[in-house]
mmCIF file of C-alpha atoms and ligand atoms in Angstrom:
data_model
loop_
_atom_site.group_PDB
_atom_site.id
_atom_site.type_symbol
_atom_site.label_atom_id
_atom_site.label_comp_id
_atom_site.label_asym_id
_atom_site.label_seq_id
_atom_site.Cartn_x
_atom_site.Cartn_y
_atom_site.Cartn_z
ATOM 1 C CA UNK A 1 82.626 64.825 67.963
ATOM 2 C CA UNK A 2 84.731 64.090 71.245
ATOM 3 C CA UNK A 3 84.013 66.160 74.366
ATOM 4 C CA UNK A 4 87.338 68.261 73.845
ATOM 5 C CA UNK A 5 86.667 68.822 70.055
ATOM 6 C CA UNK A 6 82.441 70.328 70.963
ATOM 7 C CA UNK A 7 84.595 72.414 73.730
ATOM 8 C CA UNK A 8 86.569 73.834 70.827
ATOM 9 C CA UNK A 9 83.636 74.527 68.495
ATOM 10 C CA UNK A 10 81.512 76.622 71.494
ATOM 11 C CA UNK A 11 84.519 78.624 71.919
ATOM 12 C CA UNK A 12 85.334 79.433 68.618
ATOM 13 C CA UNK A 13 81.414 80.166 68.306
ATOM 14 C CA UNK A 14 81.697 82.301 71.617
ATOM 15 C CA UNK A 15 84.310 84.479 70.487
ATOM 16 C CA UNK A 16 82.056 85.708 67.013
ATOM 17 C CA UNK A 17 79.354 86.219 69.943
ATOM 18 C CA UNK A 18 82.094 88.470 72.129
ATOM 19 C CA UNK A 19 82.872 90.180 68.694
ATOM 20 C CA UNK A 20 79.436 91.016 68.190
ATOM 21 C CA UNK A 21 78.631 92.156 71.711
ATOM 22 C CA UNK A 22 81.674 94.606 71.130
ATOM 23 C CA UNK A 23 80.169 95.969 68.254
ATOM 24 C CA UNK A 24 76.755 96.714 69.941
ATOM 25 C CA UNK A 25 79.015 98.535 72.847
ATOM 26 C CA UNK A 26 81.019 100.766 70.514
ATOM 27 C CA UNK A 27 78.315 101.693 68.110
ATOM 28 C CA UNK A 28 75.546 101.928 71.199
ATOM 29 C CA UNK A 29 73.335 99.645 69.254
ATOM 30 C CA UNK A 30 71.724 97.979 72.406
ATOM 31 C CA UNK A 31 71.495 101.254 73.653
ATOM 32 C CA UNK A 32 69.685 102.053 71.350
ATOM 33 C CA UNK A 33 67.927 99.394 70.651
ATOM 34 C CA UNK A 34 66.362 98.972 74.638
ATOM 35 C CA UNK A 35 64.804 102.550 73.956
ATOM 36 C CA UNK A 36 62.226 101.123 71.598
ATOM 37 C CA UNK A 37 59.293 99.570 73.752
ATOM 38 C CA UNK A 38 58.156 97.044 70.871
ATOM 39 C CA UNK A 39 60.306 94.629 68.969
ATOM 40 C CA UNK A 40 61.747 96.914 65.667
ATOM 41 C CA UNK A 41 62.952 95.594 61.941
ATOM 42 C CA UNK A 42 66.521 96.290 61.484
ATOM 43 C CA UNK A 43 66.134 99.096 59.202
ATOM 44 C CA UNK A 44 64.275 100.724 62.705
ATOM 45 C CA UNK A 45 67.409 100.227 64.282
ATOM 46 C CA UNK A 46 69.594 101.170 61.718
ATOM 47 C CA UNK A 47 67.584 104.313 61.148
ATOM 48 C CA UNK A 48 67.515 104.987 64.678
ATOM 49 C CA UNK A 49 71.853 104.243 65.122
ATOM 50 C CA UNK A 50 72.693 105.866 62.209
ATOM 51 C CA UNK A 51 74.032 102.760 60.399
ATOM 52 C CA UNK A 52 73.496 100.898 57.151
ATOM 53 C CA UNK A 53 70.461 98.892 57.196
ATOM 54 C CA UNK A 54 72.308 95.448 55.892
ATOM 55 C CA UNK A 55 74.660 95.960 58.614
ATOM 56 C CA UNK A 56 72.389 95.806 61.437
ATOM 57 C CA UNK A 57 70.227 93.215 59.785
ATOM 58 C CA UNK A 58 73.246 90.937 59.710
ATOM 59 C CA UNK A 59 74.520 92.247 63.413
ATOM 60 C CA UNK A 60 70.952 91.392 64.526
ATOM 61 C CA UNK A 61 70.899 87.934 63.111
ATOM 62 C CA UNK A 62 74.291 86.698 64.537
ATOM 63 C CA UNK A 63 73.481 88.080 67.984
ATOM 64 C CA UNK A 64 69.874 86.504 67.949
ATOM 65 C CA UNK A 65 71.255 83.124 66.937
ATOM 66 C CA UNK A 66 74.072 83.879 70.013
ATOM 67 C CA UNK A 67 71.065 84.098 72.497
ATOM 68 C CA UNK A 68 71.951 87.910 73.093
ATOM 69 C CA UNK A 69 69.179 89.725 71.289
ATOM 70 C CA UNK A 70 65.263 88.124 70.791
ATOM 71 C CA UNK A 71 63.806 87.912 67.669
ATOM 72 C CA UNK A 72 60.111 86.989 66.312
ATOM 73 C CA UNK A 73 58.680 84.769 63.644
ATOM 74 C CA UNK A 74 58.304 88.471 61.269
ATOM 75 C CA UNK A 75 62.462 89.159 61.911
ATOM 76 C CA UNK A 76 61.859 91.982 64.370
ATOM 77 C CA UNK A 77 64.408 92.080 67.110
ATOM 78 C CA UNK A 78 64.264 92.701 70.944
ATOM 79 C CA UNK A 79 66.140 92.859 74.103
ATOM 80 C CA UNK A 80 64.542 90.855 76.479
ATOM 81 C CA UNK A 81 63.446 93.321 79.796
ATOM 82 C CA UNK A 82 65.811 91.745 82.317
ATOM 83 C CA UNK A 83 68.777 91.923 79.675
ATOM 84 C CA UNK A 84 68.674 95.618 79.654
ATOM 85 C CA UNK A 85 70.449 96.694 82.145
ATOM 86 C CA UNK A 86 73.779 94.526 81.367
ATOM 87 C CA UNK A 87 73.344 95.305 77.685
ATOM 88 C CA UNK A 88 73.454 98.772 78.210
ATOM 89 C CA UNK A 89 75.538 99.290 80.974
ATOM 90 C CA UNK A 90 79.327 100.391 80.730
ATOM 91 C CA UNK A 91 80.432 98.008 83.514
ATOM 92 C CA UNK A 92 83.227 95.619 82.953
ATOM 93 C CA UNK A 93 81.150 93.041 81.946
ATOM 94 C CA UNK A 94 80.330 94.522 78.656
ATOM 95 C CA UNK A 95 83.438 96.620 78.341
ATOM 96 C CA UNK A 96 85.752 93.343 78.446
ATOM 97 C CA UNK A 97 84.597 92.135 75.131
ATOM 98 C CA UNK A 98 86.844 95.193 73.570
ATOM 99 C CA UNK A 99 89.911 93.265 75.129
ATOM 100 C CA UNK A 100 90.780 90.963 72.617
ATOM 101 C CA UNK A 101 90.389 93.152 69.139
ATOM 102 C CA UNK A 102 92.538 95.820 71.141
ATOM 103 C CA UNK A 103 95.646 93.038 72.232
ATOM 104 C CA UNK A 104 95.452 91.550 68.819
ATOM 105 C CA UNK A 105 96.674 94.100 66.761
ATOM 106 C CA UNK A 106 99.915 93.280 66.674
ATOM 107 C CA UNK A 107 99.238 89.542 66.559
ATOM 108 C CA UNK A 108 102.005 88.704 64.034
ATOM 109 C CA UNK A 109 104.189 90.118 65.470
ATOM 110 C CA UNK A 110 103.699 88.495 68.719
ATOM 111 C CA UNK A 111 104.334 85.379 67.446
ATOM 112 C CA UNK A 112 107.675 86.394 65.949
ATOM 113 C CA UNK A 113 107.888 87.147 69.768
ATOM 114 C CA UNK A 114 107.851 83.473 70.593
ATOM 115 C CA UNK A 115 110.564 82.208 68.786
ATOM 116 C CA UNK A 116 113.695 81.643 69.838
ATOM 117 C CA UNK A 117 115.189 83.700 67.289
ATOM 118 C CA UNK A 118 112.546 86.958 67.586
ATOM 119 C CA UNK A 119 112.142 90.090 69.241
ATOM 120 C CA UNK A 120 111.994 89.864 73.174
ATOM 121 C CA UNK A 121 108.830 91.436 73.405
ATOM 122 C CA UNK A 122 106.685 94.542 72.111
ATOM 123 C CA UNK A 123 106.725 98.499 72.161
ATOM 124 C CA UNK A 124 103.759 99.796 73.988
ATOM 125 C CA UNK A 125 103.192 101.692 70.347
ATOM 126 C CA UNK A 126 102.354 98.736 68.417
ATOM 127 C CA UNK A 127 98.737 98.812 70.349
ATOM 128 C CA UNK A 128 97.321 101.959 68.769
ATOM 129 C CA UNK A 129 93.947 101.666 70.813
ATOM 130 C CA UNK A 130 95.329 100.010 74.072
ATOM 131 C CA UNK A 131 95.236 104.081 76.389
ATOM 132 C CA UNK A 132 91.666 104.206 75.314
ATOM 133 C CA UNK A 133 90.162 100.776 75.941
ATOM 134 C CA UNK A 134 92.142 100.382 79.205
ATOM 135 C CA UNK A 135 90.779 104.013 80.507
ATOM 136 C CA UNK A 136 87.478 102.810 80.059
ATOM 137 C CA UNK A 137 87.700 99.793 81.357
ATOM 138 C CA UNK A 138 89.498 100.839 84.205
ATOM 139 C CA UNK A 139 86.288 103.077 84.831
ATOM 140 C CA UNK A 140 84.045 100.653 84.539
ATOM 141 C CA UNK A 141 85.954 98.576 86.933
ATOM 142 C CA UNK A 142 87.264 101.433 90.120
ATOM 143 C CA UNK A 143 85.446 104.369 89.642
ATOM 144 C CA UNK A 144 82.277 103.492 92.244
ATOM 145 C CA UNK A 145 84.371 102.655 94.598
ATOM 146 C CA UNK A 146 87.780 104.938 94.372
ATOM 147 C CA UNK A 147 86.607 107.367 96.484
ATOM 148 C CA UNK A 148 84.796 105.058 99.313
ATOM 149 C CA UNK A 149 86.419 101.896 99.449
ATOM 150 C CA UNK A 150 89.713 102.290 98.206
ATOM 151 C CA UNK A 151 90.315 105.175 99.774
ATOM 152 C CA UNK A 152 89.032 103.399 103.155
ATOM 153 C CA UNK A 153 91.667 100.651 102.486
ATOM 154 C CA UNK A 154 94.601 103.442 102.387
ATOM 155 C CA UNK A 155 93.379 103.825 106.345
ATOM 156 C CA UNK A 156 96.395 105.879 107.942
ATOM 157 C CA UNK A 157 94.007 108.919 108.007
ATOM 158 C CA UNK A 158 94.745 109.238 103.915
ATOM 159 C CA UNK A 159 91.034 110.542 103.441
ATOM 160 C CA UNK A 160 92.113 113.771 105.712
ATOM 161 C CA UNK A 161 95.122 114.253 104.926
ATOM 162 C CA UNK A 162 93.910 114.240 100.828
ATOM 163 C CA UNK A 163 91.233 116.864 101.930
ATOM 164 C CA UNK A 164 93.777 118.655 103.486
ATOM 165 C CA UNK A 165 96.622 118.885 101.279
ATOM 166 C CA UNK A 166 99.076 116.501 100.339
ATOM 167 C CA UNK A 167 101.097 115.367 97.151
ATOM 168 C CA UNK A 168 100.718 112.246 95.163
ATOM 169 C CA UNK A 169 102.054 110.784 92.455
ATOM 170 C CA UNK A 170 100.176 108.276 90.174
ATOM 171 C CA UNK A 171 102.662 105.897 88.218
ATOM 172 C CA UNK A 172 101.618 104.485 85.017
ATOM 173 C CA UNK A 173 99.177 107.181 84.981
ATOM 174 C CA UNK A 174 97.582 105.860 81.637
ATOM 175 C CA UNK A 175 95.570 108.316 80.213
ATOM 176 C CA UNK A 176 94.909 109.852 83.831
ATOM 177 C CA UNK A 177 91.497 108.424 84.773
ATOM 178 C CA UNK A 178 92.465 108.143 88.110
ATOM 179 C CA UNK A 179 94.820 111.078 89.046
ATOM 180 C CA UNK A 180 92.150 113.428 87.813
ATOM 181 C CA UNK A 181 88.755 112.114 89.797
ATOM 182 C CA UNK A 182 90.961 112.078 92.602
ATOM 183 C CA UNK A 183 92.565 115.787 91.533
ATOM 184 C CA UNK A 184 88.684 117.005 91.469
ATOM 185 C CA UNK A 185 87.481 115.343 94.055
ATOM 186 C CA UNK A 186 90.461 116.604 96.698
ATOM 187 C CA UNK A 187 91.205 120.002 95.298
ATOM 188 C CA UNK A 188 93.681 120.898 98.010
ATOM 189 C CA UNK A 189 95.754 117.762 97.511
ATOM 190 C CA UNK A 190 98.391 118.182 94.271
ATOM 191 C CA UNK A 191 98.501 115.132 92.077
ATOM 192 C CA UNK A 192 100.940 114.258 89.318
ATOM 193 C CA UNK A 193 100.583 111.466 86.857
ATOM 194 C CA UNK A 194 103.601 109.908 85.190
ATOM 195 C CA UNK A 195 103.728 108.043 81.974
ATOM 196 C CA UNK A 196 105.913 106.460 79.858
ATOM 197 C CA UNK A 197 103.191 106.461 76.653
ATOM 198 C CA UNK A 198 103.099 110.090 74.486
ATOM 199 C CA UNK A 199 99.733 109.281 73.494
ATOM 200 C CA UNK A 200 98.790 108.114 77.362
ATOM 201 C CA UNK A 201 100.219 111.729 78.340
ATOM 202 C CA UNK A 202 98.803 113.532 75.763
ATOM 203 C CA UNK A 203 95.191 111.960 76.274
ATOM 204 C CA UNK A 204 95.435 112.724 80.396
ATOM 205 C CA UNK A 205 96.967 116.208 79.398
ATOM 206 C CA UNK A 206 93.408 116.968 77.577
ATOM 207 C CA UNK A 207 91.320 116.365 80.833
ATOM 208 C CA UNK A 208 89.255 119.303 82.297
ATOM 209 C CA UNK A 209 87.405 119.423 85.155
ATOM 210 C CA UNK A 210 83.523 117.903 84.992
ATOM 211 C CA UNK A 211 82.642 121.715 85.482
ATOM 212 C CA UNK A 212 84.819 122.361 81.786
ATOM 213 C CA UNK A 213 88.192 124.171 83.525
ATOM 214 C CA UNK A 214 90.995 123.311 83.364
ATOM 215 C CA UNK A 215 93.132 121.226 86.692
ATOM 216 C CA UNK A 216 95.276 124.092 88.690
ATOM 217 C CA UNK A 217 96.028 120.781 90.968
ATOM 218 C CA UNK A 218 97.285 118.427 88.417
ATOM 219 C CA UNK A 219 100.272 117.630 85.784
ATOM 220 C CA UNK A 220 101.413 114.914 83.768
ATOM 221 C CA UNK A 221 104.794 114.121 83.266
ATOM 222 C CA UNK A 222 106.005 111.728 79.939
ATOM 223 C CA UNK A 223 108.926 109.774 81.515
ATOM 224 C CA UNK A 224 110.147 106.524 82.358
ATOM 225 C CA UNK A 225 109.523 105.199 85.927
ATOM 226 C CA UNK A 226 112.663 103.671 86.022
ATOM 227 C CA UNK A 227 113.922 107.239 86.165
ATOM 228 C CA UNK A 228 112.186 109.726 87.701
ATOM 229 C CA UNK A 229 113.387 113.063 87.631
ATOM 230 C CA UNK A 230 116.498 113.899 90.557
ATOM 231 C CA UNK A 231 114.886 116.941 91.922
ATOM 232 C CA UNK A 232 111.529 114.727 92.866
ATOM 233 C CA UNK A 233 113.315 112.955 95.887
ATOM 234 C CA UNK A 234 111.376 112.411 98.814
ATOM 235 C CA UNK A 235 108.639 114.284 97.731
ATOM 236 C CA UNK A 236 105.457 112.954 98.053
ATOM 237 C CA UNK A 237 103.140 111.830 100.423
ATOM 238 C CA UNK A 238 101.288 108.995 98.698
ATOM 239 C CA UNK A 239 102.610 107.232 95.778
ATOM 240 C CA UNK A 240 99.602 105.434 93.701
ATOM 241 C CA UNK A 241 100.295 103.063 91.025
ATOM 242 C CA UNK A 242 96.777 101.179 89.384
ATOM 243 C CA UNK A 243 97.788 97.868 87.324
ATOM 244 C CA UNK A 244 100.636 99.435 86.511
ATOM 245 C CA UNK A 245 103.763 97.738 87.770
ATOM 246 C CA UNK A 246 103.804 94.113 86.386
ATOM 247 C CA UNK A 247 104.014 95.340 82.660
ATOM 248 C CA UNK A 248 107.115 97.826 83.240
ATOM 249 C CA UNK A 249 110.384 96.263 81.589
ATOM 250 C CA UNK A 250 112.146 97.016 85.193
ATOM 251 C CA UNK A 251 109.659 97.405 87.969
ATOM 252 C CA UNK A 252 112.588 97.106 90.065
ATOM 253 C CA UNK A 253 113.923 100.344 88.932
ATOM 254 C CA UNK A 254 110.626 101.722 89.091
ATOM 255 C CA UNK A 255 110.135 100.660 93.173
ATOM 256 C CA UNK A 256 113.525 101.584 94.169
ATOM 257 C CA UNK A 257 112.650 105.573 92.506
ATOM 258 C CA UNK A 258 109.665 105.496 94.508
ATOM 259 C CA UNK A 259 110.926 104.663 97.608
ATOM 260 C CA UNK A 260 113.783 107.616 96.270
ATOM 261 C CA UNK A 261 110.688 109.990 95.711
ATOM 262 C CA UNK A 262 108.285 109.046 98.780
ATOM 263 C CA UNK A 263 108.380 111.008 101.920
ATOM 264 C CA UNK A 264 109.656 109.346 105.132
ATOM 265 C CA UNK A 265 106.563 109.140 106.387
ATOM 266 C CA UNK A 266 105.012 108.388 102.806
ATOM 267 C CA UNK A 267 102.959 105.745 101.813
ATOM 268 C CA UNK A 268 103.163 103.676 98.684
ATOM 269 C CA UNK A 269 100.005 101.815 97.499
ATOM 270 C CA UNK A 270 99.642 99.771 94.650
ATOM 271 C CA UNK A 271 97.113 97.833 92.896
ATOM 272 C CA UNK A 272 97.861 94.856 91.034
ATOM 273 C CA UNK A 273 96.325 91.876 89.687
ATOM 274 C CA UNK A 274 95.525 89.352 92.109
ATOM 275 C CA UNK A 275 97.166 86.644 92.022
ATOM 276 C CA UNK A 276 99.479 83.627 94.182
ATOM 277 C CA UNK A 277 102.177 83.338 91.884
ATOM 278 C CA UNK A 278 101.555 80.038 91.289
ATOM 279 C CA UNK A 279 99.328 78.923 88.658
ATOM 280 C CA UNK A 280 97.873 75.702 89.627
ATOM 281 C CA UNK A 281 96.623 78.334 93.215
ATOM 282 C CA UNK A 282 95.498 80.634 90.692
ATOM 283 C CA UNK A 283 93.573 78.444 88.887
ATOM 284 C CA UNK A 284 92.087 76.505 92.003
ATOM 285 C CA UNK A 285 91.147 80.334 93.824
ATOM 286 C CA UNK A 286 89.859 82.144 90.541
ATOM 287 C CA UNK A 287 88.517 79.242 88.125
ATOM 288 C CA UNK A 288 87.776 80.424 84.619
ATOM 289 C CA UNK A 289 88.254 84.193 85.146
ATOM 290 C CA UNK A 290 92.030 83.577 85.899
ATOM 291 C CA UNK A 291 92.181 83.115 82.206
ATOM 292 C CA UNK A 292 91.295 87.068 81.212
ATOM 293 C CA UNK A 293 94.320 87.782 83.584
ATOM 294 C CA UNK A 294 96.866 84.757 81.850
ATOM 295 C CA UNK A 295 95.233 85.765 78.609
ATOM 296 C CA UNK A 296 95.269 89.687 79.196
ATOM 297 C CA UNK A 297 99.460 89.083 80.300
ATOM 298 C CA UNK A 298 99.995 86.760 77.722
ATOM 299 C CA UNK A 299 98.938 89.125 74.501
ATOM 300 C CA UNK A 300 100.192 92.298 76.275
ATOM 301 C CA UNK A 301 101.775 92.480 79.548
ATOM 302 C CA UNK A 302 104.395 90.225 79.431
ATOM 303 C CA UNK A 303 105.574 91.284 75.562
ATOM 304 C CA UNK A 304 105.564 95.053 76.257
ATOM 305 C CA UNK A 305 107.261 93.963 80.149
ATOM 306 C CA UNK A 306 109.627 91.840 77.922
ATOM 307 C CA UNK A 307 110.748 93.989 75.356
ATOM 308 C CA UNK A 308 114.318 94.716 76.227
ATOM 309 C CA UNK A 309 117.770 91.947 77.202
ATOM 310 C CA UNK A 310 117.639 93.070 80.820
ATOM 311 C CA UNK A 311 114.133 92.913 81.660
ATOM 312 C CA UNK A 312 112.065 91.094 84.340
ATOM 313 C CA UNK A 313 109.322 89.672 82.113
ATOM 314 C CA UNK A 314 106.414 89.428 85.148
ATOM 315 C CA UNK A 315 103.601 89.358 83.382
ATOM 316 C CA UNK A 316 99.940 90.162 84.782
ATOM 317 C CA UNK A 317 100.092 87.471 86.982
ATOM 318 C CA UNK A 318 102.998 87.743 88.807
ATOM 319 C CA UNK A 319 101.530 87.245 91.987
ATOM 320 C CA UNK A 320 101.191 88.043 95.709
ATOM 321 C CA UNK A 321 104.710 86.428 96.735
ATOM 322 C CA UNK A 322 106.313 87.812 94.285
ATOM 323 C CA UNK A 323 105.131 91.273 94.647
ATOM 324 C CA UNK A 324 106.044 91.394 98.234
ATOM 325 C CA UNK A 325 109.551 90.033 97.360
ATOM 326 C CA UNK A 326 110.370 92.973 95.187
ATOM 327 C CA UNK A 327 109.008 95.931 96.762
ATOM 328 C CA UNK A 328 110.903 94.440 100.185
ATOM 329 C CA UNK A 329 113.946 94.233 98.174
ATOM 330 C CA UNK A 330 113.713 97.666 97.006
ATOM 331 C CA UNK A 331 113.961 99.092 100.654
ATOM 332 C CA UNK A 332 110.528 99.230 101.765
ATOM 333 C CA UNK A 333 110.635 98.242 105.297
ATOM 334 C CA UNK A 334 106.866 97.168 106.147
ATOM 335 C CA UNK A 335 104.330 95.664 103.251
ATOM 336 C CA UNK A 336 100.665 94.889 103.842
ATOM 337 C CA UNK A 337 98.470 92.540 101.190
ATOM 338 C CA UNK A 338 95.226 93.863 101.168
ATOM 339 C CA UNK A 339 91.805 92.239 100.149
ATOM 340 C CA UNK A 340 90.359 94.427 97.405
ATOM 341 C CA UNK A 341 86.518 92.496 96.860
ATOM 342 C CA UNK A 342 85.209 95.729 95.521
ATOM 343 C CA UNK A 343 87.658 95.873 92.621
ATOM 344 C CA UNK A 344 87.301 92.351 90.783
ATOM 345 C CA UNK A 345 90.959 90.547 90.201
ATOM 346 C CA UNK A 346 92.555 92.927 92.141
ATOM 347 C CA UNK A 347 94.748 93.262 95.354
ATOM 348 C CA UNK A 348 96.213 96.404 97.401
ATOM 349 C CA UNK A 349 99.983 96.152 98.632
ATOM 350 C CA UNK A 350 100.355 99.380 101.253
ATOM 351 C CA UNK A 351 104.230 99.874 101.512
ATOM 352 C CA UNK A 352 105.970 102.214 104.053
ATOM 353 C CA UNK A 353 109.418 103.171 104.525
ATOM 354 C CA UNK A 354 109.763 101.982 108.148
HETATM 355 C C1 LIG B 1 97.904 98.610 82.184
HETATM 356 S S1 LIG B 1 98.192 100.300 81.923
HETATM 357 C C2 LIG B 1 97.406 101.049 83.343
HETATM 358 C C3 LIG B 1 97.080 102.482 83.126
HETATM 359 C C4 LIG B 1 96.313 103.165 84.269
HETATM 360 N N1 LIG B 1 97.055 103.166 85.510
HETATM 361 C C5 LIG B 1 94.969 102.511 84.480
HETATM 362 O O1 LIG B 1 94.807 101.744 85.437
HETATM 363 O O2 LIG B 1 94.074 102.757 83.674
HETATM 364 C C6 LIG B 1 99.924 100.414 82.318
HETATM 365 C C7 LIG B 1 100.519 101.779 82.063
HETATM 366 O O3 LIG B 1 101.889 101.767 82.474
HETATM 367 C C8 LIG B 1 102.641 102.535 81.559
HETATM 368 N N2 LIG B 1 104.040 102.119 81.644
HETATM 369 C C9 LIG B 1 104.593 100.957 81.230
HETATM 370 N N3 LIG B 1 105.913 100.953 81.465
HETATM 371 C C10 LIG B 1 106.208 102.148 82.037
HETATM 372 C C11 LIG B 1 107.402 102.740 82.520
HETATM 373 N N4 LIG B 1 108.588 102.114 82.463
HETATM 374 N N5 LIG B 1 107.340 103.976 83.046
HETATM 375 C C12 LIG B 1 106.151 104.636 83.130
HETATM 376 N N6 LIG B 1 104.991 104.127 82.692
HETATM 377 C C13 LIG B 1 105.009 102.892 82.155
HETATM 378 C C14 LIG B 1 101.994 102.261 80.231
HETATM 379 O O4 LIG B 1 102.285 103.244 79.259
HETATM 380 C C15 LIG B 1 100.514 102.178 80.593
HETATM 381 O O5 LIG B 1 99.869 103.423 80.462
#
């Protein structure tokens, strides 16, 4: 076999392994699994997980031969003690493996998308499962550090003025992760999510409080960034938007309401993907992870942010230059890039009006 064609084969074998790994995360096998101190048969685990004994056995075999789980000579299966913690953790490293199964759905169609002759692009509908998987990974990606770092790298006194009392408006609200830690963490600040997705708005509508009440200090609205309602004109304080922006059809439209809706004195801060806008940069700057990004844009952002004649078609990876372009041509006067090292393959823009 050449070089390029044993390169092909571990990747093809990688991707059953990422599979797998995805099916320990959703059905909490390793979780359960690392409780038992001894190495367990499958029908231990399955007995234990609530699953079908052949299932397991066969789960248990593919992973062991993938060089995730251990296994002795007698077919009992273990996680080795310094694989725990990443095996049963919901960080991003585990959570990623649900990307791919979530993009695919609509894989035909995306290839109609290619062709000269097809569809532009995709509705956001045709990826049933994409609110869910992208809440959670967002979690396991921002939520240690929304409230300290990010929050630090708003500066402008933000951290007061949210314990005080100001409004904010999260775009591309998703199904409201964000705008509702931040809602119960700052209880005097008011905090409205917007969304183009029913099923993203209905998911963030059926948030409560960790406590089990219901928000007093929060809405979602179901509308279109592109046109936000008339009355909301320079009316908030702090516009928000989290990996959010690069997949809209029109992000232009979307900028140019929320300069229309930010205060004067307002600040607008977005996180996107990090990236140069050029792809041999990228690829020098972020090696192999640039590909999640290119891959991530090229199954999902760029056919739902293509799915009309008039729109922009960014994709994910749109980039830094590009970025600051826009939002300057849509009015904003000042724009900061900010290092984000505490959210992986992120940056922060900060725009203001003057
Ligand atoms: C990648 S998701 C990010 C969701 C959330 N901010 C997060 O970080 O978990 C992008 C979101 O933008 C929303 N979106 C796309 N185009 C939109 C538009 N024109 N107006 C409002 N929301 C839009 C999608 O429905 C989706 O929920």
């Amino acid at each position: 076999m050449s070089t390029m064609q044993e390169r092909l084969f571990e990747i093809a074998v990688n991707s059953v392994i990422s599979n797998a790994i995805n099916i320990g995360n959703r059905l909490n096998l390793f979780k359960t699994l690392a409780t038992f101190k001894t190495p367990i048969l499958p029908k231990v685990l399955a007995e234990a997980s609530g699953c079908k004994e052949r299932y397991i056995r066969e789960w248990c075999n593919c992973l062991a031969c993938g060089k995730i789980l251990e296994v002795t000579e007698d077919e009992k299966f273990y996680i080795a003690p310094e694989n725990i913690a990443a095996l049963t953790s919901d960080d991003y490293p585990i959570i990623s493996h649900g990307m791919m199964i979530t993009l695919l759905e609509p894989f035909e169609d995306l290839l109609t998308c290619f062709k000269k002759d097809g569809p532009h692009g995709l509705d956001y509908s045709k990826f049933g499962k994409f609110q869910d998987f992208m809440g959670n990974l967002s979690k396991s990606l921002h939520e240690k550090h929304l409230f300290t770092d990010f929050i630090d790298s708003l500066g402008d006194g933000i951290r007061e003025k949210l314990e005080t009392g100001i409004k904010v408006l999260d775009v591309g609200c998703g199904n409201g992760f964000h705008s509702s830690l931040l809602a119960e963490r700052y209880p005097k600040s008011k905090f409205t999510g917007l969304d183009i997705g029913e099923d993203a708005i209905t998911s963030a509508k059926s948030r409560k409080r960790t406590d089990g009440r219901d928000f007093e200090n929060l809405d979602f609205v179901q509308c279109n960034a592109s046109f936000m309602p008339e009355n909301w004109t320079e009316t908030f304080d702090l516009v928000l938007i989290f990996d959010a922006c690069h997949d809209q059809m029109r992000p232009d439209l979307c900028i140019q309401e929320i300069h229309r809706c930010l205060k004067p004195t307002g600040l607008f801060a977005m996180i996107e993907m990090l990236g140069t806008s050029n792809i041999y940069e990228d690829r020098e700057m972020l090696g192999l992870p640039a590909t999640l990004i290119y891959g991530a844009s090229l199954f999902h952002c760029l056919p739902v942010g293509s799915n009309s004649p008039d729109a922009l078609c960014y994709g994910a990876m749109w980039g830094k230059r590009r970025a600051v372009e826009l939002i300057k041509s849509c009015g904003f006067g000042k724009v900061d890039t900010v290092d984000t090292p505490y959210f992986p393959l992120n940056v922060l823009y900060l725009s203001r009006k003057n």
